[in-house]
Each structure stands twice: as C-alpha cells, then as structure tokens.
Short mmCIF file of C-alpha atoms and ligand atoms in Angstrom, two decimals:
data_model
loop_
_atom_site.label_atom_id
_atom_site.label_comp_id
_atom_site.label_asym_id
_atom_site.label_seq_id
_atom_site.Cartn_x
_atom_site.Cartn_y
_atom_site.Cartn_z
CA MET A 572 103.87 40.71 186.22
CA THR A 573 103.51 44.47 186.31
CA LYS A 574 105.64 46.32 188.80
CA ARG A 575 103.72 47.69 191.78
CA SER A 576 104.23 51.45 191.61
CA PHE A 577 103.18 54.29 193.81
CA CYS A 578 103.63 57.83 192.68
CA VAL A 579 103.36 60.85 194.97
CA ALA A 580 102.83 64.30 193.45
CA ILE A 581 103.66 67.28 195.66
CA ASP A 582 102.92 70.77 194.34
CA GLY A 583 102.67 74.24 195.76
CA PRO A 584 103.86 77.86 195.52
CA ALA A 585 107.42 79.10 196.02
CA ALA A 586 109.17 78.21 199.28
CA ALA A 587 106.14 76.41 200.74
CA GLY A 588 108.34 73.63 202.14
CA LYS A 589 107.76 71.14 199.30
CA GLY A 590 111.44 70.22 199.12
CA THR A 591 111.81 69.37 202.81
CA ILE A 592 108.49 67.53 202.93
CA SER A 593 109.21 65.62 199.71
CA LYS A 594 112.63 64.45 200.92
CA ALA A 595 111.16 63.29 204.23
CA VAL A 596 108.23 61.53 202.52
CA ALA A 597 110.60 59.79 200.08
CA ALA A 598 112.89 58.66 202.92
CA HIS A 599 109.93 57.44 205.00
CA PHE A 600 108.43 55.29 202.24
CA GLY A 601 111.73 54.35 200.56
CA PHE A 602 110.75 56.11 197.32
CA ALA A 603 113.01 57.96 194.90
CA HIS A 604 112.64 61.75 194.84
CA LEU A 605 112.89 64.28 192.01
CA ASP A 606 112.89 68.02 192.74
CA THR A 607 111.55 69.20 189.38
CA GLY A 608 112.19 72.85 190.30
CA LEU A 609 115.91 72.11 189.93
CA LEU A 610 115.36 71.27 186.26
CA TYR A 611 113.73 74.66 185.64
CA ARG A 612 116.41 76.36 187.74
CA ALA A 613 119.12 74.70 185.62
CA VAL A 614 117.46 76.00 182.45
CA GLY A 615 117.16 79.47 184.02
CA ALA A 616 120.86 79.39 184.97
CA GLY A 617 121.74 78.30 181.43
CA VAL A 618 119.85 81.29 180.02
CA LEU A 619 121.56 83.66 182.47
CA ALA A 620 124.85 82.24 181.12
CA GLY A 621 123.78 83.18 177.58
CA GLY A 622 122.23 79.89 176.41
CA ASP A 623 119.02 79.28 174.48
CA ALA A 624 116.30 78.03 176.85
CA VAL A 625 114.97 75.17 174.72
CA THR A 626 118.45 73.96 173.74
CA VAL A 627 119.51 73.99 177.39
CA ALA A 628 116.32 72.14 178.40
CA LYS A 629 116.92 69.43 175.79
CA THR A 630 120.52 68.83 176.87
CA LEU A 631 120.28 68.95 180.67
CA ASP A 632 122.47 66.59 182.67
CA PRO A 633 121.22 66.51 186.28
CA ALA A 634 124.42 64.66 187.29
CA GLN A 635 126.24 67.94 186.60
CA PHE A 636 123.92 70.17 188.69
CA ASP A 637 125.61 72.38 191.24
CA GLN A 638 122.67 72.66 193.64
CA ASP A 639 124.06 75.60 195.66
CA SER A 640 124.51 77.81 192.64
CA LEU A 641 120.99 76.91 191.44
CA ARG A 642 119.36 77.94 194.72
CA THR A 643 119.83 81.70 194.42
CA PRO A 644 116.95 84.21 194.03
CA GLU A 645 118.32 85.32 190.62
CA VAL A 646 118.22 81.76 189.29
CA ALA A 647 114.74 81.25 190.80
CA GLN A 648 113.45 84.27 188.88
CA ALA A 649 115.14 83.10 185.68
CA ALA A 650 113.57 79.66 186.23
CA SER A 651 110.07 81.07 186.50
CA ARG A 652 110.64 83.14 183.34
CA VAL A 653 111.72 80.14 181.26
CA ALA A 654 108.93 78.03 182.82
CA VAL A 655 106.25 79.97 180.88
CA ASP A 656 107.66 78.62 177.59
CA PRO A 657 105.66 75.54 176.44
CA ASP A 658 108.68 74.26 174.47
CA VAL A 659 110.83 74.31 177.60
CA ARG A 660 108.08 72.55 179.53
CA SER A 661 107.65 69.81 176.97
CA ALA A 662 111.42 69.26 176.78
CA LEU A 663 111.42 68.68 180.57
CA LEU A 664 108.19 66.67 180.67
CA GLN A 665 109.65 63.47 179.24
CA PHE A 666 112.59 63.58 181.62
CA GLN A 667 110.22 63.80 184.58
CA ARG A 668 107.98 60.98 183.32
CA ASP A 669 110.96 58.74 182.55
CA PHE A 670 112.26 59.32 186.07
CA ALA A 671 108.92 58.37 187.63
CA GLU A 672 108.56 55.29 185.43
CA LYS A 673 112.10 54.05 186.02
CA ALA A 674 111.85 54.58 189.77
CA GLY A 675 108.53 52.76 190.05
CA CYS A 676 107.89 54.41 193.40
CA ALA A 677 108.69 58.09 193.27
CA VAL A 678 107.94 61.42 194.85
CA LEU A 679 108.02 64.32 192.41
CA ASP A 680 107.66 67.89 193.63
CA GLY A 681 106.99 71.02 191.62
CA ARG A 682 104.09 73.09 190.32
CA ASP A 683 102.30 70.87 187.80
CA ILE A 684 103.05 67.32 188.95
CA GLY A 685 99.50 66.41 189.99
CA THR A 686 97.91 68.22 187.05
CA VAL A 687 100.24 67.58 184.07
CA VAL A 688 103.33 65.45 184.76
CA ALA A 689 101.63 62.67 186.74
CA PRO A 690 97.86 63.24 186.67
CA ALA A 691 97.39 59.56 187.56
CA ALA A 692 99.54 59.83 190.70
CA ASP A 693 98.24 57.70 193.55
CA ALA A 694 98.64 60.50 196.09
CA LYS A 695 98.61 64.24 195.46
CA LEU A 696 99.48 66.89 198.01
CA PHE A 697 99.27 70.67 197.59
CA ILE A 698 101.51 72.38 200.14
CA THR A 699 100.92 76.03 200.85
CA ALA A 700 101.54 78.77 203.44
CA SER A 701 101.04 82.52 203.56
CA ALA A 702 103.47 84.58 201.43
CA ASP A 703 104.90 86.22 204.58
CA VAL A 704 105.65 82.88 206.25
CA ARG A 705 107.17 81.47 203.06
CA ALA A 706 109.36 84.55 202.59
CA GLN A 707 110.51 84.41 206.22
CA ARG A 708 111.52 80.75 205.91
CA ARG A 709 113.32 81.27 202.61
CA PHE A 710 115.06 84.37 204.00
CA LEU A 711 116.40 82.34 206.95
CA GLU A 712 117.50 79.55 204.59
CA LEU A 713 119.36 81.85 202.17
CA SER A 714 120.87 84.17 204.80
CA GLY A 715 121.94 81.05 206.74
CA LYS A 716 123.96 80.06 203.67
CA GLY A 717 125.65 83.46 203.78
CA MET A 718 123.72 84.98 200.87
CA ASP A 719 123.28 88.73 200.79
CA VAL A 720 119.45 88.89 200.86
CA THR A 721 116.80 91.01 202.60
CA LEU A 722 113.40 89.85 203.82
CA GLU A 723 111.71 92.43 201.57
CA GLY A 724 113.66 91.20 198.56
CA VAL A 725 112.81 87.56 199.23
CA LEU A 726 109.12 88.42 199.73
CA ALA A 727 109.10 90.30 196.41
CA ASP A 728 110.74 87.30 194.69
CA VAL A 729 108.20 84.86 196.14
CA LYS A 730 105.23 87.06 195.14
CA ALA A 731 106.57 87.72 191.63
CA ARG A 732 107.15 84.02 190.97
CA ASP A 733 103.76 83.02 192.38
CA ALA A 734 102.03 85.54 190.13
CA ARG A 735 103.93 84.36 187.05
CA ASP A 736 103.52 80.67 187.90
CA ARG A 737 99.77 81.02 188.51
CA SER A 738 98.95 83.15 185.49
CA ARG A 739 100.92 81.38 182.76
CA GLU A 740 98.97 79.50 180.10
CA ALA A 741 101.13 76.38 180.02
CA ALA A 742 100.66 74.18 183.11
CA PRO A 743 99.88 76.97 185.60
CA LEU A 744 100.32 76.47 189.32
CA VAL A 745 96.99 75.17 190.58
CA ALA A 746 95.98 72.43 193.01
CA ALA A 747 94.72 69.25 191.30
CA LYS A 748 91.04 68.66 192.10
CA ASP A 749 91.93 65.50 194.02
CA ALA A 750 94.90 66.96 195.93
CA VAL A 751 95.05 66.99 199.73
CA LEU A 752 95.69 70.58 200.82
CA ILE A 753 98.19 71.18 203.63
CA ASP A 754 98.64 74.76 204.87
CA THR A 755 101.94 74.86 206.79
CA SER A 756 101.67 78.51 207.93
CA GLU A 757 101.07 77.49 211.54
CA LEU A 758 102.91 74.15 211.48
CA SER A 759 106.44 73.21 212.50
CA ILE A 760 108.37 71.28 209.89
CA GLU A 761 107.87 68.06 211.90
CA GLN A 762 104.11 68.65 212.01
CA ALA A 763 104.00 69.37 208.27
CA ILE A 764 105.94 66.19 207.49
CA GLY A 765 103.67 64.25 209.86
CA GLN A 766 100.53 65.51 208.10
CA ALA A 767 101.96 64.69 204.67
CA ILE A 768 102.92 61.13 205.68
CA ALA A 769 99.53 60.59 207.37
CA ALA A 770 97.68 61.76 204.24
CA ILE A 771 99.70 59.37 202.04
CA GLU A 772 99.31 56.44 204.49
CA LYS A 773 95.56 57.00 204.36
CA ILE A 774 95.51 56.90 200.54
CA LYS A 775 97.86 53.87 200.40
CA GLY A 776 95.73 52.00 202.89
CA ALA A 777 92.42 52.88 201.23
O1 LIG B 1442 112.01 75.97 195.82
P1 LIG B 1442 110.99 76.93 195.25
O2 LIG B 1442 109.60 76.57 195.63
O3 LIG B 1442 111.33 78.37 195.57
O4 LIG B 1442 111.10 76.87 193.65
P2 LIG B 1442 111.40 75.61 192.72
O5 LIG B 1442 110.49 74.48 193.06
O6 LIG B 1442 112.86 75.33 192.73
O7 LIG B 1442 110.96 76.15 191.27
C1 LIG B 1442 111.58 77.26 190.64
C2 LIG B 1442 110.68 77.74 189.52
O8 LIG B 1442 110.59 76.69 188.54
C3 LIG B 1442 109.23 78.01 189.92
O9 LIG B 1442 109.00 79.33 190.36
C4 LIG B 1442 108.45 77.69 188.64
O10 LIG B 1442 108.37 78.79 187.80
C5 LIG B 1442 109.29 76.63 187.95
N1 LIG B 1442 108.74 75.27 188.06
C6 LIG B 1442 107.70 74.91 187.22
O11 LIG B 1442 107.22 75.73 186.45
N2 LIG B 1442 107.20 73.66 187.23
C7 LIG B 1442 107.69 72.73 188.08
N3 LIG B 1442 107.19 71.49 188.05
C8 LIG B 1442 108.73 73.08 188.98
C9 LIG B 1442 109.22 74.37 188.96
#
C-alpha cells in the first residue's frame, strides 16, 4: 500500500511571514516542517567563515544548526549570494526532497518549493506583503532579540535579497502558476494563519 502523503509548499519574498505561517500550518495538520531558508543560511554562514559554498552545502548537518546565529542580516545576505549558485542549489535539492519523502506529510517553506523542489505538492501558497511591512516586522523581530539594526538597514536588506532572489537564473523566486496568493500586508498573524489553513483545507477537501 502506498503511504498517503500530503505536501504543502509555501514560498514568498524575504520576511513575508512564511516561517510563522508554516510552523502554524504544520502544527495544525500534524505535518513535519522544513525551513529551507535555514539550509541556505547555513551555507552562507559557512562561506562567511571561509568555507567553499558547494563543499559546505554537500556536508551540512542540520542537527548542528545554531538557529540564532543563522538569523542575522549578514547571514541572510550571504545566503542569498550563495543561493544564485546552481551547484549549491542542487546539493541542497536532494536533502529537501528526502526530507519531504521521509516525512510523508510535510510543509516546506522557501523560494522555489512550489516551482522546483516539490512541483507536485498538493497545496501551494505564495505569501507576500509590501516591502515596508516586511521590513517593519523583521526590524521588530531582530531588535526584539537585542540585535543592533535600523529600520532603513533592514528594508535595504529585504529589497536587496528580493532583487537577487527574483533575478537569478537558477530557481528564481516566483509564484507557481497554481499557488494560492496570500498578501499579509493588512492581516494580523492570526488572520494570515487562518487564511493559509482555510486555503489548504479547501484543497484537501476538494
Ligand atoms: O526568513 P527570510 O524570508 O528572511 O529568508 P530565508 O527564508 O531564511 O532565506 C534566506 C535566503 O536563502 C533567501 O534570501 C534566498 O536567497 C535563499 N533561499 C533560496 O534561495 N531558496 C529557498 N528555498 C530558501 C531560501
């Protein structure tokens, strides 16, 4: 008997709320969750520490990730720089697919989940919000952790990464044709989570 699987792909630009929404969706449905951005951040951090991007990508051990040190603006920029390299992307692709296959039911969030990593995903969401709103939220998150950031700096980071992520040749950031679009600019986090769960319920029930 084949295992019943349900895969949810959640993509969108920097700081759109994918992480929070993905965690809540995974908890609601009892699915595993993989934040694929952390993989790219870990490669970026490895390069900042003097490593070779492809070698780091091939030898990643997510069990060793120190999430706090990966969630800095410097590491985010380094992540988006290594993410243009097709060899880095293909080294990380198998890891992501293996995770989804092993989990059976999984939520993956990133930039290219619905288009490249899991194009056959049962449900695809594309989460977005205006650059100003995204920068404001990320600024509050990072300054709340005691990081020395400015709103202008965070906005510049978000815009620079969006531009690089959208314009790269390998797996650019773009909504899959069959993705449900959710703009969270005017939504509270509870409303955004509610819309995401409702969209998935609708697809599951269809
Ligand atoms: O949390 P945030 O939206 O700020 O970023 P992230 O999801 O942690 O991703 C960091 C960077 O990794 C992005 O700016 C992308 O360049 C890259 N990334 C990617 O190329 N493909 C993915 N599936 C996930 C992340």
